[in-house]
CSV table of C-alpha atoms and ligand atoms in Angstrom, one decimal:
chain,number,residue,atom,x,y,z
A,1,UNK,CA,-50.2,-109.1,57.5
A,2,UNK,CA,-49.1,-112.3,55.7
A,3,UNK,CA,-49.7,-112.4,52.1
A,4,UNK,CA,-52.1,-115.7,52.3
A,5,UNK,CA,-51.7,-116.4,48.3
A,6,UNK,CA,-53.3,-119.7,49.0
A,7,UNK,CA,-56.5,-117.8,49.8
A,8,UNK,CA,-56.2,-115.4,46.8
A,9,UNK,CA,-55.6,-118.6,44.7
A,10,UNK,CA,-59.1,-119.6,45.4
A,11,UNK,CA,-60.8,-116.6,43.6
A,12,UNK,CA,-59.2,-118.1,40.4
A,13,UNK,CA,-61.0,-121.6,39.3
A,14,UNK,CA,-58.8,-121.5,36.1
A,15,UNK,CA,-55.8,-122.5,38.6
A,16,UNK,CA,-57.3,-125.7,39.4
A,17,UNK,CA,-57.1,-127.0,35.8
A,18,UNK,CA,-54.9,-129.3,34.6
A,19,UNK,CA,-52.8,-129.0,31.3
A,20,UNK,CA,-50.6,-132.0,29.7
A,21,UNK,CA,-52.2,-134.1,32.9
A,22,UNK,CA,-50.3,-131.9,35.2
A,23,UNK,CA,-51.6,-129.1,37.5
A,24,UNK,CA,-51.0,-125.7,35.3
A,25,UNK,CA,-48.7,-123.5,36.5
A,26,UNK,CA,-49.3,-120.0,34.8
A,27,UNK,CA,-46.4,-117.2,34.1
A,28,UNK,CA,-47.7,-115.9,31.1
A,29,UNK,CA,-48.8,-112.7,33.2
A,30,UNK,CA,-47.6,-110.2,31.4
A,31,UNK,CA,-49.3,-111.1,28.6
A,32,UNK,CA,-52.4,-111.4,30.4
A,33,UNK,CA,-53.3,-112.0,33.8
A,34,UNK,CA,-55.9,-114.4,35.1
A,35,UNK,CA,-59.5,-112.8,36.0
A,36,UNK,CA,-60.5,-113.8,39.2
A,37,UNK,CA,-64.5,-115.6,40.0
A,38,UNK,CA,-65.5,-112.0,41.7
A,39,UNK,CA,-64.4,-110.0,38.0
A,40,UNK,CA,-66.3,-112.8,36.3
A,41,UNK,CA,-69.4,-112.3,38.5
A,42,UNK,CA,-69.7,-108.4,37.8
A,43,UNK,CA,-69.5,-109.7,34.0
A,44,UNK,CA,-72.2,-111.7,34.6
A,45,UNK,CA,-74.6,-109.6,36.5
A,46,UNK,CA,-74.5,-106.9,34.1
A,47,UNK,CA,-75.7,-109.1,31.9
A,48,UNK,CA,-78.3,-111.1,33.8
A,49,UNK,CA,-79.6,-107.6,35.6
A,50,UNK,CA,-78.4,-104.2,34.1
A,51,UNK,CA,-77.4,-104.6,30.8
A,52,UNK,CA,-78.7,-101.6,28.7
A,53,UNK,CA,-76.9,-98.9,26.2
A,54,UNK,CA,-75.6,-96.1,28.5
A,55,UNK,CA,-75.6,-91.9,29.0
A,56,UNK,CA,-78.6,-91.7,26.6
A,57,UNK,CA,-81.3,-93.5,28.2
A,58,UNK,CA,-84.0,-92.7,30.1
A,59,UNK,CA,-85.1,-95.6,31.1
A,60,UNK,CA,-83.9,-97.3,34.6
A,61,UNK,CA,-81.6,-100.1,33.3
A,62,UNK,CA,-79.8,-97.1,31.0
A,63,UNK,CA,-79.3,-95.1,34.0
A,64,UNK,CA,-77.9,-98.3,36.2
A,65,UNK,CA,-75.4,-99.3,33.5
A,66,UNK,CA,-74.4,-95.5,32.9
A,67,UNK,CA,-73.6,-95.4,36.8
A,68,UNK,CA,-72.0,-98.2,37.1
A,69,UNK,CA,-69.5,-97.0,33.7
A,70,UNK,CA,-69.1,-93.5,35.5
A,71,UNK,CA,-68.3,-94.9,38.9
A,72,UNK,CA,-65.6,-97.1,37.1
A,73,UNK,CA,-64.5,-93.8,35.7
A,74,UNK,CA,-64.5,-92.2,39.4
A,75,UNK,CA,-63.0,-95.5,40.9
A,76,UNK,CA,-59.7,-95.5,37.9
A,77,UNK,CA,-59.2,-91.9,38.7
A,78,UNK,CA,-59.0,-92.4,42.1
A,79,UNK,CA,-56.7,-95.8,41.5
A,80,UNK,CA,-53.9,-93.6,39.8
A,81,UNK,CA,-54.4,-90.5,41.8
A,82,UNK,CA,-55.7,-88.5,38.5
A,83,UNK,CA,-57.8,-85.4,39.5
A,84,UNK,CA,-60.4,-85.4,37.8
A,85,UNK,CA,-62.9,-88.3,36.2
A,86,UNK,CA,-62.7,-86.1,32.9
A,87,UNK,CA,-59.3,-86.7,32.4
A,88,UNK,CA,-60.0,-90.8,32.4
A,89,UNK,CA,-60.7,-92.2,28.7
A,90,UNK,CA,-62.1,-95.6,28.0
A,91,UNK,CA,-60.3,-97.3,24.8
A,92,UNK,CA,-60.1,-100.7,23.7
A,93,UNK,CA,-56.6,-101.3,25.5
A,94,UNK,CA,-53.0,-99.6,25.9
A,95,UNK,CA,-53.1,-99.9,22.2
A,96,UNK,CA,-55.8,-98.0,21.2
A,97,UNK,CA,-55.1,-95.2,23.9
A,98,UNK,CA,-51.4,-94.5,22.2
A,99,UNK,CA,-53.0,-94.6,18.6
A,100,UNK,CA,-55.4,-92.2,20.2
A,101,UNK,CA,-52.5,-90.0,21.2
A,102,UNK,CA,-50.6,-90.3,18.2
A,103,UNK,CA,-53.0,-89.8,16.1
A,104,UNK,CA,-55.2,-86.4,17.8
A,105,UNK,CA,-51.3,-84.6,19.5
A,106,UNK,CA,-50.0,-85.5,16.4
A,107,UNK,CA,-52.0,-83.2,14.6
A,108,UNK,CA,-50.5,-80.7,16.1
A,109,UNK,CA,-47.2,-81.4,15.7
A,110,UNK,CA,-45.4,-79.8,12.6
A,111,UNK,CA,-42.7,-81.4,9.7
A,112,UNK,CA,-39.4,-81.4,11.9
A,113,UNK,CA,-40.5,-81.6,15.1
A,114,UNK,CA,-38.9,-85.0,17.2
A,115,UNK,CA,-40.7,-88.2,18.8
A,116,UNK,CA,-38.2,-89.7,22.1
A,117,UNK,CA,-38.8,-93.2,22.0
A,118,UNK,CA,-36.7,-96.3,24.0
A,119,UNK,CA,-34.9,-99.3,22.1
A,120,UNK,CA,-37.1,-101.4,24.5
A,121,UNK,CA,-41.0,-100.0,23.2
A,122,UNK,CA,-43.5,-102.5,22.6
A,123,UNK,CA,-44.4,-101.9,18.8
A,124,UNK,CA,-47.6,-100.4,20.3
A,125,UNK,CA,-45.4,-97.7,21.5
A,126,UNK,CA,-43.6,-97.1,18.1
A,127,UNK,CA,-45.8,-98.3,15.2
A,128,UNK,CA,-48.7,-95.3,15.7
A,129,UNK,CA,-45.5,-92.9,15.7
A,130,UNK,CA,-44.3,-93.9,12.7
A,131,UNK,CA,-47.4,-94.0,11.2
A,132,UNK,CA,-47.5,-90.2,12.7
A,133,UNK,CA,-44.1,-89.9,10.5
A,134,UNK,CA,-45.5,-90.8,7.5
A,135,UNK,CA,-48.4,-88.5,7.3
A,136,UNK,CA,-46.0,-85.5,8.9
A,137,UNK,CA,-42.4,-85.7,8.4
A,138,UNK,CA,-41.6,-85.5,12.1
A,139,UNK,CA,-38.0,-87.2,13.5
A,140,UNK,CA,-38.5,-89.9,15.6
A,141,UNK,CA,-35.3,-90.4,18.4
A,142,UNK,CA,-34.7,-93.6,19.8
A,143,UNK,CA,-32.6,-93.9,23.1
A,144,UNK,CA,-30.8,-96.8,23.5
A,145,UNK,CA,-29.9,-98.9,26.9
A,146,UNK,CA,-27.4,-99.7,29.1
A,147,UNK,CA,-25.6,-103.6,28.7
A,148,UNK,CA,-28.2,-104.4,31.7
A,149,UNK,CA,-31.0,-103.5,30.4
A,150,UNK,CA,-31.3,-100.0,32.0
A,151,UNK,CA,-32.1,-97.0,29.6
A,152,UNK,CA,-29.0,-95.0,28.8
A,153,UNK,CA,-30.1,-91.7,30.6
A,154,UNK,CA,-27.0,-90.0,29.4
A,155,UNK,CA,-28.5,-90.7,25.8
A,156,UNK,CA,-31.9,-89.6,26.9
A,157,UNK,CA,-30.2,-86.2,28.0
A,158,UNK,CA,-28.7,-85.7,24.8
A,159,UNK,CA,-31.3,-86.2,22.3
A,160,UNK,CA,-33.8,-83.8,24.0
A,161,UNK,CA,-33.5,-80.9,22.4
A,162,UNK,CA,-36.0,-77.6,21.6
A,163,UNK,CA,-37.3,-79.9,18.8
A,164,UNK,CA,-38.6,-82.4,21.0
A,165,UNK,CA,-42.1,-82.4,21.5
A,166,UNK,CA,-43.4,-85.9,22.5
A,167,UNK,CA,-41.6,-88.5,24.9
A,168,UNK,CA,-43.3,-91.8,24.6
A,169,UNK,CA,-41.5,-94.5,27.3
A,170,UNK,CA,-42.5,-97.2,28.8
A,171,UNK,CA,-42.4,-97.7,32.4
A,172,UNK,CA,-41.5,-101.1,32.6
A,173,UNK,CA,-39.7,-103.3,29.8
A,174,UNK,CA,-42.2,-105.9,28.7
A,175,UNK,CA,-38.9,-108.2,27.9
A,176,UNK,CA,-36.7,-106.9,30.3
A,177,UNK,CA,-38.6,-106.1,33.5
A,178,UNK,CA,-36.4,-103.0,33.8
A,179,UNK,CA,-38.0,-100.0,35.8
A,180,UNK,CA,-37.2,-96.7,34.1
A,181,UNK,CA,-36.9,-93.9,35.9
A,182,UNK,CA,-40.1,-92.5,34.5
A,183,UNK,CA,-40.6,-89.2,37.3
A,184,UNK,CA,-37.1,-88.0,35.8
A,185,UNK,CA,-38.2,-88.9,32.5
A,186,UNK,CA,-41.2,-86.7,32.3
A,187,UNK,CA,-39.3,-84.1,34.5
A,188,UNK,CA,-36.7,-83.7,32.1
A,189,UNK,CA,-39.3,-83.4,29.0
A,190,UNK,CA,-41.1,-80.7,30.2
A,191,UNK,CA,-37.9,-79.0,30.6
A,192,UNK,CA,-36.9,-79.5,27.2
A,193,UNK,CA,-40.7,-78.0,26.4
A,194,UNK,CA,-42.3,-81.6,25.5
A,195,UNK,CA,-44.7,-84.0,26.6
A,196,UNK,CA,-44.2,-87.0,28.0
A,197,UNK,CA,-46.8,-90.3,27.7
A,198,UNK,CA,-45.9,-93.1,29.6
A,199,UNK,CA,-46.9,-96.7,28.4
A,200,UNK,CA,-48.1,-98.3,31.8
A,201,UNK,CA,-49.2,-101.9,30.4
A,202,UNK,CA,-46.2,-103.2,32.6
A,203,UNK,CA,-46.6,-101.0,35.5
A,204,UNK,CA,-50.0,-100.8,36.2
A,205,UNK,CA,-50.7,-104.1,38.2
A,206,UNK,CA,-46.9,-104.3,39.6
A,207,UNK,CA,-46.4,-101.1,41.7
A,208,UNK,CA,-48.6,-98.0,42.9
A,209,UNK,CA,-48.6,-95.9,40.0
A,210,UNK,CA,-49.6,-91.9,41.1
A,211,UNK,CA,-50.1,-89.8,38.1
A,212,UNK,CA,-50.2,-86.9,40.4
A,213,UNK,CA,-46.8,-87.3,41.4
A,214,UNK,CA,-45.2,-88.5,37.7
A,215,UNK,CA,-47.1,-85.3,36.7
A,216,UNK,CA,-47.2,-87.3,33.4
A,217,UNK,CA,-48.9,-85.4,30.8
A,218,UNK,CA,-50.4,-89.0,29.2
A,219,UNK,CA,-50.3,-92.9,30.5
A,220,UNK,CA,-52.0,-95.6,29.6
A,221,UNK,CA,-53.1,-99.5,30.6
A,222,UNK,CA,-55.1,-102.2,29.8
A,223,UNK,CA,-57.3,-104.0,31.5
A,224,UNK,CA,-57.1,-107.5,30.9
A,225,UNK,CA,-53.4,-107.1,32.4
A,226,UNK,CA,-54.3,-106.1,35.6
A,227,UNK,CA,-57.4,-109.1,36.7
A,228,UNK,CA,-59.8,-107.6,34.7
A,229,UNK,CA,-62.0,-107.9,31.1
A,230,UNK,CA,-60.5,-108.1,28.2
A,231,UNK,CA,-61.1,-105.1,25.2
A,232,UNK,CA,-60.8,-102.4,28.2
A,233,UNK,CA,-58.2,-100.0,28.2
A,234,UNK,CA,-57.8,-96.3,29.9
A,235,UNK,CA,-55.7,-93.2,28.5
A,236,UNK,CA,-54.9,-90.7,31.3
A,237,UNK,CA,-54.0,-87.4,29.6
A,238,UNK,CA,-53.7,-84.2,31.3
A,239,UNK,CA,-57.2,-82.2,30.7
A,240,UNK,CA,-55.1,-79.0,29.0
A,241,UNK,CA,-54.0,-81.2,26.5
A,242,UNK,CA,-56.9,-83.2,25.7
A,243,UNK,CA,-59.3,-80.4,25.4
A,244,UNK,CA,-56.7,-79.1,22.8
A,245,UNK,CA,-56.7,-82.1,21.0
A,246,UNK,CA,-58.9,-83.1,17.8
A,247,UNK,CA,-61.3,-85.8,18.1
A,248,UNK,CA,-59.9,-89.6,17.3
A,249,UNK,CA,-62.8,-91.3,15.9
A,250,UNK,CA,-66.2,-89.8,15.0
A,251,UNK,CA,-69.8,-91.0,15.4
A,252,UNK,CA,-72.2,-91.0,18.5
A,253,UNK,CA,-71.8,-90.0,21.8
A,254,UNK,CA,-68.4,-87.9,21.2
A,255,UNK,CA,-70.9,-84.7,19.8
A,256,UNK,CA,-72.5,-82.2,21.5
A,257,UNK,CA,-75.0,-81.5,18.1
A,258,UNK,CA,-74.8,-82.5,14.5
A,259,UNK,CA,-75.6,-81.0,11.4
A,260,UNK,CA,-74.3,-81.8,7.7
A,261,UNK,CA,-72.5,-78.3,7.6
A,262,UNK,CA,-71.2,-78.8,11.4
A,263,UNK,CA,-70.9,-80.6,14.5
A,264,UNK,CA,-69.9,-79.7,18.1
A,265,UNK,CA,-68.1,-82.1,19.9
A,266,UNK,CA,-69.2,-83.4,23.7
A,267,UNK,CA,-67.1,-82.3,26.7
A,268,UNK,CA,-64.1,-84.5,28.3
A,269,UNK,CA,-64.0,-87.2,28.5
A,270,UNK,CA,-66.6,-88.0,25.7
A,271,UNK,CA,-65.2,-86.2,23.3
A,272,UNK,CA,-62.8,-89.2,22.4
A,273,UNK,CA,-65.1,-92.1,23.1
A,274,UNK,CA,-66.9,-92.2,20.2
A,275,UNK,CA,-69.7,-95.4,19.9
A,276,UNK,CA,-71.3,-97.6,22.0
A,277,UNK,CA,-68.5,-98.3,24.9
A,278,UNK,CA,-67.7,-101.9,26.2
A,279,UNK,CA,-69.9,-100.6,29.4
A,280,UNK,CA,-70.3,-104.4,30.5
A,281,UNK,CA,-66.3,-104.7,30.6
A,282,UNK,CA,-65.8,-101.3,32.6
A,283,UNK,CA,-68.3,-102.2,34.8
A,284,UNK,CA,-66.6,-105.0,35.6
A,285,UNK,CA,-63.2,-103.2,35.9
A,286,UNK,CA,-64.4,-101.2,38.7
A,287,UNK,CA,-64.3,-104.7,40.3
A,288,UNK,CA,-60.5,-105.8,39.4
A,289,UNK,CA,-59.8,-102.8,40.4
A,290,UNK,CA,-61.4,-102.5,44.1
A,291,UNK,CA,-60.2,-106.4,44.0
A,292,UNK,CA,-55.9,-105.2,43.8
A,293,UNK,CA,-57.3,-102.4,46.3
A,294,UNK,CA,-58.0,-104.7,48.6
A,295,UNK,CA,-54.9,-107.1,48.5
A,296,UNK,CA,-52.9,-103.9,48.3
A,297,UNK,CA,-50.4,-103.1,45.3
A,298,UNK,CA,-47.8,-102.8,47.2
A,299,UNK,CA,-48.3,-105.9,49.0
A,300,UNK,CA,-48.3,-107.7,45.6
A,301,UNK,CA,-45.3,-106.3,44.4
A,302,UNK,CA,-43.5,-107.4,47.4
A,303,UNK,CA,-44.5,-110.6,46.9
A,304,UNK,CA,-43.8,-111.0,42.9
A,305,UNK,CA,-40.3,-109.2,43.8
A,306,UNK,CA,-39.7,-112.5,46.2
A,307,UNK,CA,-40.9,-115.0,43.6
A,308,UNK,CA,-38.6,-113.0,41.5
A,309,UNK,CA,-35.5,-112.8,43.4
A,310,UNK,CA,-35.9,-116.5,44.4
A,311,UNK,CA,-36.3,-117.7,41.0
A,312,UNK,CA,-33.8,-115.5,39.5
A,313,UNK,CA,-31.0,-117.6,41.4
A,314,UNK,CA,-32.5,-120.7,41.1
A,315,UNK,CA,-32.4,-120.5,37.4
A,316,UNK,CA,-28.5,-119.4,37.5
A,317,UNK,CA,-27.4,-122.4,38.3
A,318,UNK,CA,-28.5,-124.0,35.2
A,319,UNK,CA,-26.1,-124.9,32.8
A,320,UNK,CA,-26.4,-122.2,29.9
A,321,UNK,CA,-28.9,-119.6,31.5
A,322,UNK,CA,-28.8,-116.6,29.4
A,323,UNK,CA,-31.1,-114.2,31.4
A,324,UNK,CA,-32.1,-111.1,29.7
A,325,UNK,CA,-32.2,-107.9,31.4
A,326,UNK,CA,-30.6,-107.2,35.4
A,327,UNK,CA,-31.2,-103.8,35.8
A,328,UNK,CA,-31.7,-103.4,39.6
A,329,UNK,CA,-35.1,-103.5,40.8
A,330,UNK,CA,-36.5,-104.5,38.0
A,331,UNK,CA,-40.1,-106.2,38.1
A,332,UNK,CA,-41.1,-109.6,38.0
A,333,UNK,CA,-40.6,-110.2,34.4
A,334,UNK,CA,-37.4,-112.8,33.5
A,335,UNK,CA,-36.7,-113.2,29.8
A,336,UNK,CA,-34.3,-116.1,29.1
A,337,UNK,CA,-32.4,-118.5,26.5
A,338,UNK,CA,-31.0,-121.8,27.4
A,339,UNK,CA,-27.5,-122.2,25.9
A,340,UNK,CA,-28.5,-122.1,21.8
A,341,UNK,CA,-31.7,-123.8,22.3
A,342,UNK,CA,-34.8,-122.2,20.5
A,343,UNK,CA,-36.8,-120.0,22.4
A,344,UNK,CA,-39.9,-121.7,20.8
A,345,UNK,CA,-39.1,-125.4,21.5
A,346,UNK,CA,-38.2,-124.6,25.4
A,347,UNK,CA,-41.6,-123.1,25.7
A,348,UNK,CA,-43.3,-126.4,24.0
A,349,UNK,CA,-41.6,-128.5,26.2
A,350,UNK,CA,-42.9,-126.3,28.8
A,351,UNK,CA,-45.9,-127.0,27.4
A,352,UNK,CA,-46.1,-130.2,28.0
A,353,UNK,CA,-45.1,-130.1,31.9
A,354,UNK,CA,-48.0,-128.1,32.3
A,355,UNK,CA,-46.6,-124.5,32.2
A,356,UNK,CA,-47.6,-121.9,30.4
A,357,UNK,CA,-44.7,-118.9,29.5
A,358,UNK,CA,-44.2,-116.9,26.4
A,359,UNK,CA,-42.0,-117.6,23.4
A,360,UNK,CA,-40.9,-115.0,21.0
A,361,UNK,CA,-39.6,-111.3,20.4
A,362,UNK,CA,-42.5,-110.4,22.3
A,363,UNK,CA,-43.8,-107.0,20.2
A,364,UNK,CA,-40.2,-106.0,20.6
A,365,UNK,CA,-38.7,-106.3,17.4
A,366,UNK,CA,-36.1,-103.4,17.6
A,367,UNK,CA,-35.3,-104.9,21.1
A,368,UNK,CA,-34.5,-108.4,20.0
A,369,UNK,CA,-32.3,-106.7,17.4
A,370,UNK,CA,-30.7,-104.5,19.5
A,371,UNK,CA,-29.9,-107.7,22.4
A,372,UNK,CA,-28.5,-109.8,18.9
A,373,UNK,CA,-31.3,-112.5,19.4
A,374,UNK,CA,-34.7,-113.2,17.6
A,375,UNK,CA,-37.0,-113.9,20.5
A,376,UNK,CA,-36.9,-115.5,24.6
A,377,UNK,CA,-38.3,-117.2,26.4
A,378,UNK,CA,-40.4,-115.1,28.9
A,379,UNK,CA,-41.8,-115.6,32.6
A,380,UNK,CA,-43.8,-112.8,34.5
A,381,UNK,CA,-45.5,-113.8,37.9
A,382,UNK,CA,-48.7,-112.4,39.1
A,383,UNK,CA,-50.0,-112.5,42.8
A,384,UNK,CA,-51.7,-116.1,42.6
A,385,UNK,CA,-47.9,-117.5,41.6
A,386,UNK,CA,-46.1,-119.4,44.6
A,387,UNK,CA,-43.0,-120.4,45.6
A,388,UNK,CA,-44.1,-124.1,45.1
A,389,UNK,CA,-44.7,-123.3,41.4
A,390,UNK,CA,-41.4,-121.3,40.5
A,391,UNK,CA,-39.3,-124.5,42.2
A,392,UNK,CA,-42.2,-126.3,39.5
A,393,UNK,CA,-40.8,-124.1,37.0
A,394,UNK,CA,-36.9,-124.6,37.7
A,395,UNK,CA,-36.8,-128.1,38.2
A,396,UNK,CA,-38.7,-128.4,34.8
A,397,UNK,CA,-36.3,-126.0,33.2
A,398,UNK,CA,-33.5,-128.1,34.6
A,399,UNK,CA,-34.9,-131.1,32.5
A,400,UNK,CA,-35.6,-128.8,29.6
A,401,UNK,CA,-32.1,-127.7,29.7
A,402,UNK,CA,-30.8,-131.5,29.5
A,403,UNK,CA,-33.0,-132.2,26.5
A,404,UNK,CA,-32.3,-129.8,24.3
A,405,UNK,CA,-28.5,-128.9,25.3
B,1,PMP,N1,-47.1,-101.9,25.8
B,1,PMP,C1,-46.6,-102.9,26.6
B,1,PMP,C2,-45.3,-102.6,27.4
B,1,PMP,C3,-47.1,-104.1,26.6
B,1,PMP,O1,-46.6,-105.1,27.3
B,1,PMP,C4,-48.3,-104.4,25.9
B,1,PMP,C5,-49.0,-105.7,25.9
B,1,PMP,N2,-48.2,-106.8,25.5
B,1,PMP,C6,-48.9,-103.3,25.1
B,1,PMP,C7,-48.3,-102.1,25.1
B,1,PMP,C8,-50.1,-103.5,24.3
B,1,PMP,O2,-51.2,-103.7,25.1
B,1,PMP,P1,-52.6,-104.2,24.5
B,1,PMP,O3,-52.3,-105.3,23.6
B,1,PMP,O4,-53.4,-104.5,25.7
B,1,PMP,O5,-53.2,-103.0,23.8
């Protein structure tokens, strides 16, 4: 079946807008993707006919919005091939869910013991770990790459050790677009007796992800990434581990009964959502979800690996490309400089033809360092992008290029 993005283009009214007088043409998707009219609509009628607090109220609105949260619970499980609903937690975003993880694992981890991160984390993957440090004198590891952007698995091999306990990786390279090779990752953790959580804010919306078949012990998402609300994240963990784990925040709806000598906490997956949830959001992320379902995953990554590959050349035959990160089959994510021009003042000029990329070191300080630059410029497509926009995109570049070389 052809992949009629024309049609899918529709469902997005933000696409018809113009910016600097021009049509916009958006690649600032893996920052955030657009949310299409149907995600907006499930916003909306939980607020014009179900909004109530959930999973305490008797009253019919209560129960609606509780099913409607549960069945978004039932419908993420099923979307990453988790067994069981209790092993889905809502947070705020990717985020929240590793802080979550830092903070309750890390409590039982011990002065010593060793963290495996990558030279390519997002700091949301490394700043809750050294935080973790701080408070308990465990090592963190860092496993460097390869000169095209590929982790250096050798590396990885050698810094596990019986010391390691935690392997926190990302999937996919927010700068990069590299792929890691996240089965063998967790596979060769558990050997080493660790755990392994995989940051999936990259992954999530590009390529089937199966949680089953990882047999990742944690990963996590967010929403607004993948054509849904914002403030909406999920942390997968294995149920063994999380029913281990100490509660992350404390307050309602994470106890089972309270006292001021003692309190129970609730069951899985309560137990770590503590306060009123965004129930409006994940209501409405049951329907970004059933919305990739029905375009297919794997149809969209087909087609953001063509927009890739086609505007991958195009761009090399501009004078001074410096694209960041060729690891093969890596997703649709292209990180460049133009000759010594300013990462910031290529995306301005963007700017003003009307497209919208991002400019910076992109949460990836010890990246940037590591790659001897302090920020690129960064496209990521989405399924709504086109052929017509990426040729857009290069021929704009190409004047770009011109004015600032
Ligand atoms: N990890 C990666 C790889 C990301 O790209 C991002 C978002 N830029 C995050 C974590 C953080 O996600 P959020 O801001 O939604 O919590």
């Amino acid at each position: 079946m052809e992949f009629d993005v024309e049609k899918y283009r529709e469902d997005y009214p933000i696409l018809s807008r113009t910016v600097a007088g021009r049509p916009l043409i958006y690649l600032d998707n893996a920052a955030s993707t657009q949310t299409p009219r149907q995600v907006v609509n499930a916003i909306t009628d939980m607020y014009e006919n179900h909004k109530a607090n959930v999973h305490r109220g008797v009253h019919t609105l209560s129960q609606e919005a509780t099913a409607m949260m549960e069945e978004t619970r039932r419908a993420t499980a099923r979307f990453i091939g988790a067994s069981s609903t209790e092993e889905i937690i809502f947070t705020r975003g990717t985020t929240e869910a590793i802080n979550l993880v830092a903070s309750s694992y890390g409590q039982l981890l011990s002065e010593g013991d060793e963290i495996i991160l990558s030279v390519m984390e997002h700091h949301a993957n490394i700043v809750p770990w050294q935080l973790l440090r701080d408070r308990r004198g465990i090592v963190i590891r860092v496993v460097p790459m390869l000169a095209d952007g590929s982790l250096d698995m050798d590396a990885y091999r050698s810094l596990l050790n019986e010391k390691t306990k935690v392997v926190a990786i990302t999937h996919v390279s927010n700068v990069l677009g590299t792929v890691n090779p996240v089965a063998e990752i967790i596979r060769l953790a558990h050997e080493a007796g660790a755990v392994a959580l995989i940051d999936g804010a990259q992954a999530i919306a590009h390529c089937r992800v199966d949680i089953s078949a990882l047999n990742a012990d944690f990963y996590v998402f967010s929403s607004h990434k993948m054509y849904g609300p914002t403030g909406i994240g999920v942390l997968y963990g294995r149920r063994s581990l999380l029913e281990k784990m100490p509660p992350y925040q404390g307050g309602g709806e994470m106890i089972s009964h309270v006292t001021f000598e003692h309190t129970t906490y609730a069951d899985l997956p309560f137990k770590f959502e503590a306060g009123t949830p965004d129930y409006v959001g994940i209501a409405a992320f049951h329907t970004a979800i059933s919305y990739m379902e029905e375009i297919g995953v794997e149809r969209i990554a087909a087609h953001e690996e063509d927009l890739l590959n086609y505007t991958q050349q195009q761009m090399l035959t501009i004078p001074g490309m410096r694209i960041f990160g060729t690891a093969p089959g890596k997703s649709a994510i292209i990180s460049f400089l133009i000759g010594n021009a300013h990462h910031y003042d290529t995306g301005l000029l963007l700017d003003k033809l009307g497209i919208a990329v991002r400019t910076g070191h992109h949460c990836a300080q010890p990246l940037m360092h590591a790659l001897g630059i302090e920020g690129t410029v960064r496209c990521a497509m989405a399924l709504y992008n086109t052929r017509q926009e990426c040729d857009r995109f290069v021929e704009s570049l190409r004047r770009v290029a011109a004015m600032l070389q």
